[in-house]
Amino acid sequence: MLDWLPPNVSTFGGDIDKFFYVIYYITLVVFVLVAATMVYFLIKYRYKEGRKAKYYHGNNTLEIIWTSATFIAMIVLALVSRPVWSHIKQELPISNIVVQVTGKQFNWEMLYPGPDGIFGTEDDYRIDNQLHVPEDRVVHVVLKSEDVIHSFFVPSLRLKQDAVPGREITAWFEASEPGKYEIPCAELCGFGHSGMLGYLYVHTADDYENWVKQTWPES
Ligand SMILES: [Cu+2]
């Protein structure tokens, strides 16, 4: 397998990568066949003195075959990947770590509920572009937008979810490797879009404890 994806650090990332490679290799095989056929025909039917071009109407049987082959491939991929998508997008594993992430031109605003676990109280903590979480714990991310559509993208988690004005969309992940990972915006949202970049900090349990103590010293 090729190795040009960023390292995966999420529990469901491996399943996403599997489907990525399946689609990638199907596309690769089709691309090679089409390109090879084109080159073959280019050479075979190159200009020859006295040869006249013929009008060719097409081939219904061939058209039916490749249309249904593509159709069947799409249906099979959809059915086979269904459990993975529903695990990631429809099921929501229970968690007591919830962060509100609001996309705004051109930052990710992270809002932590604080020790009381309730948003909109005194101990809330708001910071731009820094998402701190512990490893091996399910984290809920409640996505909102203040202005236009943004897309919360964490390549290392294989997680991407739009943030849509007027809606609250809850995404989740469980990171398995401590480190610092990029959170770019993946939806063109204005002139500063390319600079809209946050970071996910995955801490070990002890480091996370320290971060909590530093952030809420009184609790
Ligand atoms: Cu953007």
XYZ file of C-alpha atoms and ligand atoms in Angstrom:
220
model
C 0.000 0.000 0.000
C 1.105 3.513 -0.685
C 2.165 5.535 2.276
C 1.362 9.130 1.452
C -1.537 9.751 3.795
C -0.792 11.511 7.104
C -0.470 9.003 9.970
C -3.864 7.924 11.255
C -4.461 8.507 14.979
C -8.189 7.848 15.295
C -10.042 4.664 16.161
C -12.129 4.711 12.968
C -9.404 6.071 10.652
C -8.242 2.609 9.547
C -11.697 1.781 8.122
C -11.779 5.050 6.198
C -8.314 4.359 4.779
C -9.418 0.884 3.632
C -12.251 2.343 1.562
C -10.031 5.111 0.310
C -7.576 2.543 -1.066
C -10.298 0.329 -2.544
C -11.689 3.319 -4.497
C -8.177 4.492 -5.305
C -7.126 1.160 -6.844
C -10.387 0.751 -8.795
C -9.814 4.243 -10.233
C -6.158 3.447 -10.938
C -6.986 0.263 -12.884
C -9.650 2.069 -14.955
C -7.249 4.958 -15.615
C -4.470 2.651 -16.823
C -6.865 0.706 -19.086
C -8.308 3.882 -20.628
C -4.901 5.517 -21.106
C -3.394 2.331 -22.609
C -6.324 1.946 -25.021
C -5.959 5.557 -26.112
C -2.255 5.184 -26.795
C -2.841 1.889 -28.648
C -5.505 3.492 -30.880
C -3.344 6.556 -31.473
C -0.637 4.333 -32.889
C -2.863 1.826 -34.671
C -4.976 4.439 -36.447
C -2.246 6.983 -37.157
C -2.171 8.724 -40.530
C -1.640 6.454 -43.471
C -1.533 7.490 -47.093
C -4.830 6.624 -48.797
C -6.711 5.486 -45.637
C -10.079 7.193 -45.151
C -11.779 7.780 -41.800
C -14.994 5.787 -41.283
C -18.112 6.994 -39.512
C -18.785 4.663 -36.617
C -22.115 4.762 -34.870
C -21.168 3.311 -31.491
C -21.938 0.060 -29.726
C -25.064 -0.259 -27.601
C -23.970 -3.502 -25.954
C -20.672 -1.982 -24.818
C -22.420 1.126 -23.520
C -24.895 -0.942 -21.526
C -22.045 -3.033 -20.084
C -19.912 -0.135 -18.837
C -22.885 1.853 -17.569
C -24.199 -1.091 -15.535
C -20.700 -2.074 -14.348
C -20.200 1.445 -12.935
C -23.688 1.434 -11.453
C -23.139 -1.937 -9.754
C -19.709 -0.855 -8.444
C -21.264 2.281 -6.892
C -24.089 0.296 -5.250
C -21.677 -2.340 -3.885
C -19.337 0.330 -2.473
C -22.276 2.143 -0.867
C -23.592 -1.060 0.751
C -20.204 -2.319 1.921
C -19.163 1.041 3.429
C -22.555 1.649 5.044
C -21.674 0.208 8.513
C -18.517 2.343 8.699
C -20.335 5.555 7.770
C -23.154 4.908 10.200
C -20.612 4.152 12.953
C -18.920 7.512 12.355
C -21.786 9.768 11.285
C -24.905 8.354 12.911
C -23.884 6.642 16.123
C -22.666 8.848 18.926
C -20.693 6.976 21.608
C -21.319 8.347 25.082
C -18.795 10.908 26.333
C -18.473 13.546 29.012
C -15.887 15.512 27.066
C -17.731 18.047 24.932
C -16.250 21.038 23.124
C -18.155 23.582 21.067
C -16.301 24.509 17.913
C -17.521 27.539 16.013
C -16.212 28.310 12.550
C -15.907 32.010 11.837
C -14.034 33.967 9.197
C -11.174 32.955 9.695
C -10.663 31.028 12.915
C -11.917 28.033 14.828
C -13.293 29.207 18.157
C -13.145 26.479 20.799
C -15.449 26.759 23.798
C -14.895 24.447 26.776
C -17.703 24.109 29.344
C -15.282 24.042 32.297
C -15.396 21.830 35.408
C -19.197 22.179 35.798
C -19.663 20.643 32.346
C -22.263 23.254 31.408
C -21.974 25.758 28.575
C -22.900 29.382 29.211
C -21.581 29.546 32.789
C -18.771 31.550 34.448
C -16.124 28.857 34.123
C -16.411 28.476 30.338
C -13.076 28.806 28.584
C -12.861 30.266 25.087
C -9.788 30.153 22.879
C -9.148 30.348 19.158
C -7.618 27.454 17.218
C -6.621 25.184 20.131
C -8.470 21.966 20.751
C -7.090 20.101 23.779
C -8.220 16.531 24.369
C -6.962 13.436 26.194
C -5.910 10.313 24.284
C -8.079 7.192 24.230
C -11.247 9.055 25.177
C -14.318 9.743 23.085
C -14.678 13.474 22.445
C -17.808 15.219 21.178
C -17.361 18.260 18.984
C -20.454 20.422 18.621
C -19.961 22.272 15.362
C -21.470 25.666 14.665
C -20.806 28.544 12.317
C -21.037 32.250 12.914
C -21.113 33.336 9.285
C -20.709 31.020 6.289
C -20.225 27.290 5.737
C -16.892 25.997 7.031
C -15.622 22.457 7.169
C -13.930 21.048 10.255
C -11.189 18.812 8.901
C -8.695 16.809 10.931
C -6.733 14.772 8.368
C -4.965 12.688 11.030
C -8.330 11.635 12.479
C -9.858 11.036 9.013
C -12.661 13.289 10.211
C -14.378 15.955 8.144
C -17.679 17.626 8.934
C -19.279 20.828 7.677
C -20.114 23.620 10.120
C -23.349 25.162 8.854
C -24.840 28.497 9.995
C -28.041 27.959 11.985
C -27.273 24.324 12.749
C -25.519 22.416 15.514
C -23.851 19.271 14.255
C -22.179 16.915 16.704
C -19.175 14.984 15.463
C -17.055 12.615 17.550
C -13.639 11.024 17.569
C -11.272 9.072 19.757
C -7.584 9.867 19.297
C -5.089 7.130 20.086
C -1.768 8.937 19.762
C -0.573 12.029 21.677
C 0.627 14.863 19.456
C -0.240 18.067 17.658
C -2.379 17.774 14.530
C -3.684 20.301 12.024
C -7.329 21.389 11.763
C -7.627 23.180 8.427
C -10.903 24.527 7.090
C -11.948 22.400 4.127
C -14.679 24.614 2.690
C -13.791 27.744 0.732
C -15.140 30.413 3.084
C -13.624 33.708 1.943
C -10.331 35.469 1.315
C -8.681 34.173 4.512
C -9.754 30.561 4.006
C -6.267 29.225 3.268
C -4.977 30.677 6.549
C -7.812 29.229 8.645
C -5.911 26.649 10.642
C -6.363 25.321 14.147
C -4.520 22.616 16.044
C -5.659 19.519 17.863
C -3.522 18.744 20.912
C -3.890 15.139 21.991
C -2.471 14.781 25.509
C -1.618 11.766 27.602
C -3.924 11.391 30.616
C -1.396 13.133 32.915
C -0.690 15.992 30.508
C -4.400 16.515 30.065
C -4.845 16.710 33.848
C -2.118 19.383 33.919
C -3.763 21.347 31.138
C -7.079 21.238 33.006
C -5.346 22.422 36.212
C -3.638 25.287 34.392
C -6.790 26.345 32.619
C -9.053 26.208 35.678
C -6.671 26.775 38.627
C -9.464 27.464 41.138
C -11.335 24.236 40.667
Cu -12.602 27.970 4.993
